[in-house]
Coordinates of C-alpha atoms in Angstrom, one line a residue:
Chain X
X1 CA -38.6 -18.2 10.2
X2 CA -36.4 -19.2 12.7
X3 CA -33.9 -21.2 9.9
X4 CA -33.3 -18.1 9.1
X5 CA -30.9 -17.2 11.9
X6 CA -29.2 -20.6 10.9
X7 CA -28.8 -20.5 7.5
X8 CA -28.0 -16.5 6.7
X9 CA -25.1 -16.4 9.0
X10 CA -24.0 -19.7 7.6
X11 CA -23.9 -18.4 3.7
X12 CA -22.0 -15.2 4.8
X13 CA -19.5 -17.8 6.3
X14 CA -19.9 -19.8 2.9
X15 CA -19.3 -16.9 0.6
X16 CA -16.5 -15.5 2.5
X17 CA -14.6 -19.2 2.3
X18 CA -15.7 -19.7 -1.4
X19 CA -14.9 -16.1 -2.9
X20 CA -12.2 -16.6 -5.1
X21 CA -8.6 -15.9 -5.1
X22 CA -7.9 -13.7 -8.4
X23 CA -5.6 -15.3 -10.7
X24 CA -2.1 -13.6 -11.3
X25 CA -3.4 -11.7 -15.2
X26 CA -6.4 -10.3 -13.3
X27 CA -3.8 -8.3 -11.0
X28 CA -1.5 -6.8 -13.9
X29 CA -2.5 -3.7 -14.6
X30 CA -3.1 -3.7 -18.3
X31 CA -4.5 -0.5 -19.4
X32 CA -1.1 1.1 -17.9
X33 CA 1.4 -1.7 -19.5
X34 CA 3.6 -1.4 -22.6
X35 CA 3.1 -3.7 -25.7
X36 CA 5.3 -6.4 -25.0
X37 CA 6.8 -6.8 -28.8
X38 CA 7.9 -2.9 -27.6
X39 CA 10.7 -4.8 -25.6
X40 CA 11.1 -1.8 -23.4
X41 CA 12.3 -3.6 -20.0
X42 CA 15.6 -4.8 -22.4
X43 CA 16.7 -1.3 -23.5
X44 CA 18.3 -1.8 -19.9
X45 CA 16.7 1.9 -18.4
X46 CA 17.3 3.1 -15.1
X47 CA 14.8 5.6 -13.0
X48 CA 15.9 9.1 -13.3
X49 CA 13.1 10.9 -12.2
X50 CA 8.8 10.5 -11.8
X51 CA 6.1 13.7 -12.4
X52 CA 2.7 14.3 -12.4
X53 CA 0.2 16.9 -13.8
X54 CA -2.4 17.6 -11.9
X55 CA -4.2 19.4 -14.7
X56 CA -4.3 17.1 -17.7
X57 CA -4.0 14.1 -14.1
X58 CA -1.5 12.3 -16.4
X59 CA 1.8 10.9 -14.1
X60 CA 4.8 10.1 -16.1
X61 CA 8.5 8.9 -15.4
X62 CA 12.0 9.5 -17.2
X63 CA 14.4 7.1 -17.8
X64 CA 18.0 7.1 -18.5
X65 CA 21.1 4.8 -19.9
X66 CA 24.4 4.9 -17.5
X67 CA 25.5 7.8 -19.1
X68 CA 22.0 9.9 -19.0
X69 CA 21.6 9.2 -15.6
X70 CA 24.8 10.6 -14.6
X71 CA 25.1 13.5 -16.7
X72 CA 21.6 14.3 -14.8
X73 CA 23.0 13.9 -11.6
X74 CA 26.2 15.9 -12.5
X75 CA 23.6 18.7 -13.2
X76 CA 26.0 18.6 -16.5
X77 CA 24.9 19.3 -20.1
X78 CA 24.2 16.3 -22.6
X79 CA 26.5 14.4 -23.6
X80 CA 26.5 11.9 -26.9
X81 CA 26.1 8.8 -26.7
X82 CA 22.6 9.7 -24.2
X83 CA 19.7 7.5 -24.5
X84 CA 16.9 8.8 -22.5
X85 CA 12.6 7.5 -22.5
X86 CA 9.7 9.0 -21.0
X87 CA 6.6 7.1 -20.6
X88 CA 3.2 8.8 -20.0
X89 CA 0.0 7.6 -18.4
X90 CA -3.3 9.1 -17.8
X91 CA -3.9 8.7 -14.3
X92 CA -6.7 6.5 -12.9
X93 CA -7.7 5.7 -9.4
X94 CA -6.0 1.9 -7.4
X95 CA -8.8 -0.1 -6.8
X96 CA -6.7 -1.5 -3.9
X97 CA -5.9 2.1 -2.2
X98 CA -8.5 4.8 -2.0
X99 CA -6.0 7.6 -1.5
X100 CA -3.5 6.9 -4.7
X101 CA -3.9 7.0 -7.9
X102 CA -1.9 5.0 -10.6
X103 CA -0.9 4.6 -14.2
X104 CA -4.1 3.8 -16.2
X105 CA -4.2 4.6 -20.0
X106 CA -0.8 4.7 -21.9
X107 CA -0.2 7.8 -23.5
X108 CA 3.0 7.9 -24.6
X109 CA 6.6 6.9 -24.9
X110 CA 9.0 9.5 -26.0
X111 CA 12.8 8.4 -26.7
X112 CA 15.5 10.8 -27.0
X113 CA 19.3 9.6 -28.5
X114 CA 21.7 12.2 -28.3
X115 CA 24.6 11.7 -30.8
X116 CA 27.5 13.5 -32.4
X117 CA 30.2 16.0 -30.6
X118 CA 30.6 18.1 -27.7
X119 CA 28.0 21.1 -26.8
X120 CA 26.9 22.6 -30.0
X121 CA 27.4 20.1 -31.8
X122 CA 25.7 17.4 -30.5
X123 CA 22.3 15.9 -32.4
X124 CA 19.2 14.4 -30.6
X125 CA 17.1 12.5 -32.3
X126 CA 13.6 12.4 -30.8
X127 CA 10.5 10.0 -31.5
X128 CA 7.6 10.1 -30.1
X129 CA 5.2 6.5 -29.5
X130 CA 1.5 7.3 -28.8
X131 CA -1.6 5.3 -27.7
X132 CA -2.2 1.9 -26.1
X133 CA 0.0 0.0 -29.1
X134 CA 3.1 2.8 -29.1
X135 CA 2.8 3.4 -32.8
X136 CA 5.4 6.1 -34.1
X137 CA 4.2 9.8 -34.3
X138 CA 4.9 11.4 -37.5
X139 CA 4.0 15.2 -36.2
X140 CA 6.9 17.0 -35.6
X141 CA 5.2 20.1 -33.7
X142 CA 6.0 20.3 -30.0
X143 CA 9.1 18.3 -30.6
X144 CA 11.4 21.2 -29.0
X145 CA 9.2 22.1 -26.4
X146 CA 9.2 18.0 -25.2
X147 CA 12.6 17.3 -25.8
X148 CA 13.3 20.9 -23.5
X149 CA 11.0 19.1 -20.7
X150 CA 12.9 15.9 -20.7
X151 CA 16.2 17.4 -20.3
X152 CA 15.1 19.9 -17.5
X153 CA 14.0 17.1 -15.5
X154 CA 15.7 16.9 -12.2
X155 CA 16.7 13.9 -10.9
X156 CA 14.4 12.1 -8.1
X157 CA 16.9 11.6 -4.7
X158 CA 17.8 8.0 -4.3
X159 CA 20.1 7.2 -1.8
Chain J
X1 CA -38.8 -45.7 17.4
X2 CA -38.1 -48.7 19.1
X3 CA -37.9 -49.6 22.9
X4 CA -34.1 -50.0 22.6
X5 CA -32.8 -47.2 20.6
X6 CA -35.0 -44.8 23.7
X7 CA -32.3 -46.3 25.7
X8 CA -29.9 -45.5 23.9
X9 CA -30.2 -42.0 23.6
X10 CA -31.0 -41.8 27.4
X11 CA -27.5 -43.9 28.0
X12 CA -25.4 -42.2 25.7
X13 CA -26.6 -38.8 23.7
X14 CA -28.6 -37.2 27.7
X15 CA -24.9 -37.5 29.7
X16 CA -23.1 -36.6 26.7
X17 CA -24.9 -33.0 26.4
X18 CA -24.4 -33.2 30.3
X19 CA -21.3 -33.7 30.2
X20 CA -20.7 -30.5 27.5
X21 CA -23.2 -28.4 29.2
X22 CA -20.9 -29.2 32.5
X23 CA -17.8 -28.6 30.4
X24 CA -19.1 -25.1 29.3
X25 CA -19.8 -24.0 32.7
X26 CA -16.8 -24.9 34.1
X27 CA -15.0 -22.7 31.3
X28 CA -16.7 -19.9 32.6
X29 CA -14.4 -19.8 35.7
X30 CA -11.1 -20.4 33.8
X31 CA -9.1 -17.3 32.7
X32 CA -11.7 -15.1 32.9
X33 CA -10.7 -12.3 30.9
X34 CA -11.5 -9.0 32.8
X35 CA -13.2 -6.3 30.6
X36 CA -12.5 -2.6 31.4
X37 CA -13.0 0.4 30.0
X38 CA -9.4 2.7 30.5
X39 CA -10.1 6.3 30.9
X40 CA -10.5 8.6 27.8
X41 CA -7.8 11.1 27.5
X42 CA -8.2 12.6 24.2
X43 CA -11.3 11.3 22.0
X44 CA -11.4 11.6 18.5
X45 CA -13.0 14.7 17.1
X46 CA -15.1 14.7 14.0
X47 CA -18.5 16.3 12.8
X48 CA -21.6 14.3 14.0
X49 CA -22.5 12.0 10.7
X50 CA -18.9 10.8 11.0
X51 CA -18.2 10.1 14.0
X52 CA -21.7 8.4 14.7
X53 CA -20.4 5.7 12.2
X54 CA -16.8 4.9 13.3
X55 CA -18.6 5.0 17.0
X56 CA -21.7 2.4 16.4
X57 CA -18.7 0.4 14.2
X58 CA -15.0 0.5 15.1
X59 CA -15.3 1.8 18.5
X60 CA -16.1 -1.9 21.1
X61 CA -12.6 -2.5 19.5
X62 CA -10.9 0.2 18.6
X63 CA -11.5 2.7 22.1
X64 CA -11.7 3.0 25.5
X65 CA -15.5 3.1 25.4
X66 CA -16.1 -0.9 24.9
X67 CA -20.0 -1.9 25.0
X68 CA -19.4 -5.7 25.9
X69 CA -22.8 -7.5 25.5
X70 CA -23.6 -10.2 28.0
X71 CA -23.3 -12.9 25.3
X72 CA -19.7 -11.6 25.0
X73 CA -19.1 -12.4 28.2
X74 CA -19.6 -15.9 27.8
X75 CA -16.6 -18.4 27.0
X76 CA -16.0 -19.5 24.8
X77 CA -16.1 -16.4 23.3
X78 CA -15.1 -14.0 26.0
X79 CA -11.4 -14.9 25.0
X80 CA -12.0 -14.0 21.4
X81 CA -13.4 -10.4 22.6
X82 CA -10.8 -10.1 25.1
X83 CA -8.0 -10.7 22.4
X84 CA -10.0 -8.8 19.6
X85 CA -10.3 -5.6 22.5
X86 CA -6.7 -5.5 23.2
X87 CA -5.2 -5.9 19.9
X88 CA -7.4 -3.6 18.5
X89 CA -6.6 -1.1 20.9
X90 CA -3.2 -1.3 20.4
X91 CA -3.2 -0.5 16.4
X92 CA -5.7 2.4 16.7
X93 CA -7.4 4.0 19.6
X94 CA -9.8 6.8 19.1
X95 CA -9.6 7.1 22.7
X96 CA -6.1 8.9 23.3
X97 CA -6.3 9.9 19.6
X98 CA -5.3 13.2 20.3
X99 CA -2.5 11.9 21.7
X100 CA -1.1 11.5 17.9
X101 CA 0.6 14.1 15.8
X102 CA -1.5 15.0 12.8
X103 CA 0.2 13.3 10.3
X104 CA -0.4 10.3 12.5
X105 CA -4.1 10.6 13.0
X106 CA -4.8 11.4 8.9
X107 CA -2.7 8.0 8.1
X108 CA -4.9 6.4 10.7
X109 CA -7.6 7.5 9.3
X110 CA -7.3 6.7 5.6
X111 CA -6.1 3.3 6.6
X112 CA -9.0 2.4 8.7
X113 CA -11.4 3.3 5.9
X114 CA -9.6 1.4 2.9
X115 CA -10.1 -1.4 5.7
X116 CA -13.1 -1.4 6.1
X117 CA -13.8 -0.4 2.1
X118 CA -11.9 -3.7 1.4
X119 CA -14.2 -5.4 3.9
X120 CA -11.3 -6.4 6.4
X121 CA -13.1 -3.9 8.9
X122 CA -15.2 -4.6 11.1
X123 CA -13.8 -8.2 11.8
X124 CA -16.6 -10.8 9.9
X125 CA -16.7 -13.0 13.0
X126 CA -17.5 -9.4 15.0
X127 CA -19.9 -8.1 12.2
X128 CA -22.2 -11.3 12.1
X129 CA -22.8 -11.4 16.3
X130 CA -23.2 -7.5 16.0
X131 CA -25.3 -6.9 12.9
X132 CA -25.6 -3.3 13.9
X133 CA -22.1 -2.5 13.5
X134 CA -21.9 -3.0 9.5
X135 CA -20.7 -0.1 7.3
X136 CA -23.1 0.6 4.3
X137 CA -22.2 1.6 1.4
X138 CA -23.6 5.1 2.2
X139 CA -21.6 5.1 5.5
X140 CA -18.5 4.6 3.3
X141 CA -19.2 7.6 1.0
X142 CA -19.7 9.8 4.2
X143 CA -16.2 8.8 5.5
X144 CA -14.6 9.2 2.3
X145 CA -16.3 12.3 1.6
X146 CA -15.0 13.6 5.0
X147 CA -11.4 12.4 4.1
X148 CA -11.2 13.8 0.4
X149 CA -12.5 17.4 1.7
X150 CA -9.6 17.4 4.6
X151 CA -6.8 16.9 1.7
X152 CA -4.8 19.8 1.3
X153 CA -4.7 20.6 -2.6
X154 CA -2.2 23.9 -2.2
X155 CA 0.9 24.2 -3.6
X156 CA 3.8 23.1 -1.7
X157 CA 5.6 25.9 0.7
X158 CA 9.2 26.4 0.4
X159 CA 9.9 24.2 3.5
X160 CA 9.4 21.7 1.3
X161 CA 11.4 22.4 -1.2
X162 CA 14.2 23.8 1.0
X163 CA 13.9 20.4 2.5
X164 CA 14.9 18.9 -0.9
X165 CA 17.3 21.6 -1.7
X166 CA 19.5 20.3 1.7
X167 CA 19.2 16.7 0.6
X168 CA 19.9 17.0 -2.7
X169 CA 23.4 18.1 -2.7
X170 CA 24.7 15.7 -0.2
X171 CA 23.2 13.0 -2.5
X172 CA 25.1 14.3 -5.7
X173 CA 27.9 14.2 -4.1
X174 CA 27.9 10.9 -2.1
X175 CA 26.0 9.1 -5.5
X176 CA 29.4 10.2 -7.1
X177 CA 31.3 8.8 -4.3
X178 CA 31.8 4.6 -3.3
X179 CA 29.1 2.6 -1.9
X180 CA 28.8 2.2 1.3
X181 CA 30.2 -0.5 3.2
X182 CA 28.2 -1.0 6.6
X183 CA 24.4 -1.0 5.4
X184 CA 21.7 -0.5 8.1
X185 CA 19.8 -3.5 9.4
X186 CA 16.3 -3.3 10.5
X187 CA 15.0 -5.3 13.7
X188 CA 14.5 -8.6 11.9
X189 CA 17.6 -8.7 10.1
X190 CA 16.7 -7.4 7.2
X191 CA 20.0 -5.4 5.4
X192 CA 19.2 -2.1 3.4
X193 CA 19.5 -3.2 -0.4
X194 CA 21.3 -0.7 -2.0
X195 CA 20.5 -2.1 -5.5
X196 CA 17.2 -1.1 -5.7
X197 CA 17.9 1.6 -7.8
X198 CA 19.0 -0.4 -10.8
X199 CA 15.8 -2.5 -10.4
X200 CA 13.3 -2.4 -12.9
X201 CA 9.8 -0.6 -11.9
X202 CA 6.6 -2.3 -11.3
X203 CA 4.2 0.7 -10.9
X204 CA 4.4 4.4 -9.7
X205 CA 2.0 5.8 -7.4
X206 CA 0.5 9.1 -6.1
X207 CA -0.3 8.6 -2.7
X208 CA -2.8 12.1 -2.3
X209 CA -3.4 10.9 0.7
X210 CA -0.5 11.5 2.2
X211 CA 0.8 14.0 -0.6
X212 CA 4.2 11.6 -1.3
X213 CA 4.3 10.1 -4.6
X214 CA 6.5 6.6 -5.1
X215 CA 8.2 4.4 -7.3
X216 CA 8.0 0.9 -6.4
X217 CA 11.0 -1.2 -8.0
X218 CA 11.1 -5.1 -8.6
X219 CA 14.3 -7.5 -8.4
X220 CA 14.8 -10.0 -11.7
X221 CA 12.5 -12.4 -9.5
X222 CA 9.5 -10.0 -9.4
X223 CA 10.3 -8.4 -13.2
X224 CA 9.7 -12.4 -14.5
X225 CA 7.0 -13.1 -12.3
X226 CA 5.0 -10.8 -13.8
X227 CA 5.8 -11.1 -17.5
X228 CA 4.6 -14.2 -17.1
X229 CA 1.6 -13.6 -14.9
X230 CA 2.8 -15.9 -11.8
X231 CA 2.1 -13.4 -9.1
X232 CA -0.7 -14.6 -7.0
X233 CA 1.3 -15.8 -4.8
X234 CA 4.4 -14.5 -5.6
X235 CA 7.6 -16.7 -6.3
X236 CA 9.9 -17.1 -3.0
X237 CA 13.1 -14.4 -4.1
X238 CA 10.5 -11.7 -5.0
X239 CA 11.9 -8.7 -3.5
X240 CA 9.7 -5.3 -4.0
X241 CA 11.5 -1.8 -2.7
X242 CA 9.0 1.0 -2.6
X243 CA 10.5 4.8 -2.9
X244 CA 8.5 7.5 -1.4
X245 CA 9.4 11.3 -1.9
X246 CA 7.3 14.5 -1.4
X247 CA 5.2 15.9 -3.4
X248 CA 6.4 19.2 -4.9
X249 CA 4.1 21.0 -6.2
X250 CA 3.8 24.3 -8.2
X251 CA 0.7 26.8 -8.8
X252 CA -0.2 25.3 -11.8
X253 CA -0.1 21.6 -10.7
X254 CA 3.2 20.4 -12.0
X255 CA 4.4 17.8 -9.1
X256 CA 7.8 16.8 -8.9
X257 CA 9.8 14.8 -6.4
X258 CA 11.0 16.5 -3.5
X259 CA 13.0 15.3 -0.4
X260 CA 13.4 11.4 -0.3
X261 CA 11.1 10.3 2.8
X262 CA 11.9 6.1 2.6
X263 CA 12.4 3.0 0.8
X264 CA 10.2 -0.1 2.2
X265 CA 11.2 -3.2 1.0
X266 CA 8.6 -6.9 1.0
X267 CA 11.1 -10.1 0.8
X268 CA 8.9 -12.9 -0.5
X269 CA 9.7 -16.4 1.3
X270 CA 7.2 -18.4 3.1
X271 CA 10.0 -19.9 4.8
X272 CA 11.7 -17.8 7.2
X273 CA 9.3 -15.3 6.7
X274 CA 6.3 -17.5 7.6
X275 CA 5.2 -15.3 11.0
X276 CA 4.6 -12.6 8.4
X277 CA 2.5 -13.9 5.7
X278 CA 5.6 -14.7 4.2
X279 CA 7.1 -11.5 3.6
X280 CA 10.2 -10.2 4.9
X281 CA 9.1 -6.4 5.7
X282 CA 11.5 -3.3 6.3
X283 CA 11.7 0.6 6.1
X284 CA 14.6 2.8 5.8
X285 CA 13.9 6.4 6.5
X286 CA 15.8 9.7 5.6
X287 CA 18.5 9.3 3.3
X288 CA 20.8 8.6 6.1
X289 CA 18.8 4.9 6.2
X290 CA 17.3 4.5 9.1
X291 CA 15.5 1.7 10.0
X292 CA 11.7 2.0 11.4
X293 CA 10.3 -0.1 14.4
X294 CA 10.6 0.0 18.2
X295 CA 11.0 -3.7 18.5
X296 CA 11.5 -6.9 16.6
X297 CA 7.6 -7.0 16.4
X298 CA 7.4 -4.0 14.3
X299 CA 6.5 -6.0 11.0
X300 CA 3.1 -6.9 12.6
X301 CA 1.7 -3.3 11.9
X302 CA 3.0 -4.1 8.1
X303 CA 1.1 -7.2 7.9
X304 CA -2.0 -5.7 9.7
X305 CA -2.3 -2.8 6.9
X306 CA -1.5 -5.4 4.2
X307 CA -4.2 -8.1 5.5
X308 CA -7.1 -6.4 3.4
X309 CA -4.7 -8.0 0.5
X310 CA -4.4 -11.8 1.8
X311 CA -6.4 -12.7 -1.2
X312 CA -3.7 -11.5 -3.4
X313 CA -0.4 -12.1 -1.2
X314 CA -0.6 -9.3 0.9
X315 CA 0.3 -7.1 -2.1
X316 CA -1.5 -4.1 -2.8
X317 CA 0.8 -3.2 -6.1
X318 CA -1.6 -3.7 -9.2
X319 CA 2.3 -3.6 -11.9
X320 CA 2.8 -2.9 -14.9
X321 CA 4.1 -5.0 -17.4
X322 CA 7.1 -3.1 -19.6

């Protein structure tokens, strides 16, 4: 009986030494991250803005080329030559933090490339990347309305 | 046993425990540490379930309403309580809590219980000695029950986005203007890096706790890092810089950015850093930069929050690959 006292205060020091360090893949956060093949990190994006909806709890952030970015922060309208990406996640809770929540599933990338002349007429072509493997949505329907969201975005202050 | 070895043990093994059991007495009389209990100005408030369980668990530490045991009282030991009562004291005190502004106390409050959910809290050398003052699994819900009801899940008022409004047109114009040329410094040397901005990101974050969301960036060091999975530890050059902004939020739950509360950067290098589980820590707040910390010792109360996370580098940041 009395061993007890030795040994049970001895295995709680044991298995706090021993439990093991995780290893750097089991810290990426994989249900969040982008195909690699996708190659997103060298289209060369800068942060333009970050959102969340609280209703569908999907968090998403916008980003921009040179020119994007700076026609945002002009507050100007858009200009050719515009290459602009939005990439949605459903939201899930960080096991590290009760009290934040961060990217979990991987909704969607949408890509807007604005082309052609000033004002009216200048094109944007828009495609939209869904699901965990970002494979290209044919449906048009809600294009507008997305496209409309995108470019209303305000710009998130950084000094 | 024979004859000789008898001797032995009465010529060697007998004045060697006499001369330890001597050795531990006389430590009692050196550097005695004096335990007393400061008076309580403002205790914490809380409903009864709650309270009972930081009280019976945080509070020999973490207030001004010690129970020292007699076998803490004994040195060897009596230094380690000593030391554990007055650092304790000084990172959270439930004892003049009122003395904190409410912002303060919530913080406070939701970092002592991921501490203790990530089983930093109570201290494991603490928690064995004093069985009683372990934190089930049912204790946990209760305090994060009590947290998650105090959030506030309204939309933003207009002082809030007023406060954005004000910021953001000095920040159009100056982002159209030249960098600056004198950058802040914080306490430990460590220059505001205006760069950041061009970094690529590692994760966002909602931080409901605190209603800010954030978007924390990584240098080229960080970015390769983790494409190739070699973050635990992180490679010496790894700088992270973490952007936090209110939460704007409208009646049906759309949240943008608002005003631009700080960036925080971590400098990995196990060098110069080495005080500091080798991170360089600093935060800039406002947009006009200013660096947080009373002293040079500031970056103590970053490592403290980040210890739950010494198993993975003091990093809480889960990233995303892109």
């Amino acid at each position: 009986m009395k061993a007890i006292y030795i040994v049970f205060p001895a295995l709680i020091l044991l298995s706090a030494a021993c439990s093991t360090q995780p290893n750097g893949s089991q810290l990426i956060n994989k249900d969040a991250s982008l195909p690699s093949s996708f190659n997103f990190s060298k289209m060369g994006l800068k942060v333009i803005s970050t959102a969340i909806n609280k209703k569908n709890a999907t968090m998403c952030t916008l980003y921009g080329n040179e020119l994007a970015l700076k026609t945002a922060i002009a507050g100007n309208a858009p200009q050719p030559g515009e290459v602009l990406a939005m990439i949605t996640w459903k939201q899930k809770e960080d096991e590290h933090w009760f009290g934040a929540k961060i990217p979990g599933e991987l909704l969607s990338l949408e890509i807007i490339k604005t082309t052609g002349g000033q004002f009216e007429n200048i094109k944007a072509n828009y495609q939209r990347y869904e699901g965990k493997l970002l494979t290209l949505s044919n449906d048009t329907t809600g294009n507008e309305k997305s496209m409309r969201y995108i470019f209303a975005q305000q710009p998130s202050v950084m000094p | 046993m024979s004859l000789e070895a008898k001797h032995r043990i009465r010529r060697i093994i007998i004045p060697g425990v006499l001369v330890i059991l001597g050795g531990l007495i006389l430590i009692q009389f050196i550097n005695r540490p004096v335990f007393a209990n400061p008076p309580v100005t403002g205790d914490f408030q809380a409903p009864q379930d709650v309270k009972a369980i930081l009280k019976r668990a945080c509070y020999d530490c973490h207030s001004n309403e010690t129970n020292v045991r007699w076998y803490d009282r004994i040195a060897p030991a009596n230094w380690k309580v000593a030391e554990d009562i007055k650092k304790g004291r000084e990172g959270l005190n439930f004892s003049s809590w009122s003395a904190l502004a409410k912002p303060d106390q919530a913080a406070k409050l939701w970092e002592a219980v991921n501490q203790i959910q990530a089983a930093a809290m109570p201290i494991k050398s603490y928690q064995i000695v004093h069985p009683g003052t372990k934190v089930s699994a049912s204790d946990l819900l209760v305090l994060k029950n009590y947290l998650t009801e105090m959030l506030n899940n309204k939309p933003s008022d207009t002082s809030k986005t007023n406060a954005l409004d004000k910021q953001y047109g000095k920040w159009v114009e100056g982002a159209a203007n030249a960098p600056k040329i004198n950058l802040p410094v914080a306490l430990n040397g460590i220059e505001f890096i205006p760069d950041y901005k061009n970094w690529q990101v590692v994760t966002t974050s909602d931080r409901f706790d605190n209603n800010t969301m954030r978007v924390i960036f990584g240098n080229d060091i960080a970015i390769k890092a983790i494409r190739e999975n070699h973050i635990n530890p992180w490679p010496n050059g790894t700088i992270f810089a973490k952007v936090a902004w209110d939460k704007l939020s409208d009646k049906d739950g759309n949240v943008k950015t608002g005003a631009f509360k700080q960036v925080e950067y971590m400098i990995k290098d196990d060098q110069k850093y080495g005080s500091t589980a080798g991170w360089g820590f600093a935060r800039f707040k406002t947009p006009k930069m200013l660096p947080y910390g009373k002293t040079k010792l500031f970056a103590t109360e970053c490592v403290n929050c980040h210890r739950p996370m010494s198993k993975n580098d003091f990093v809480f940041t889960l990233p995303v690959k892109n």
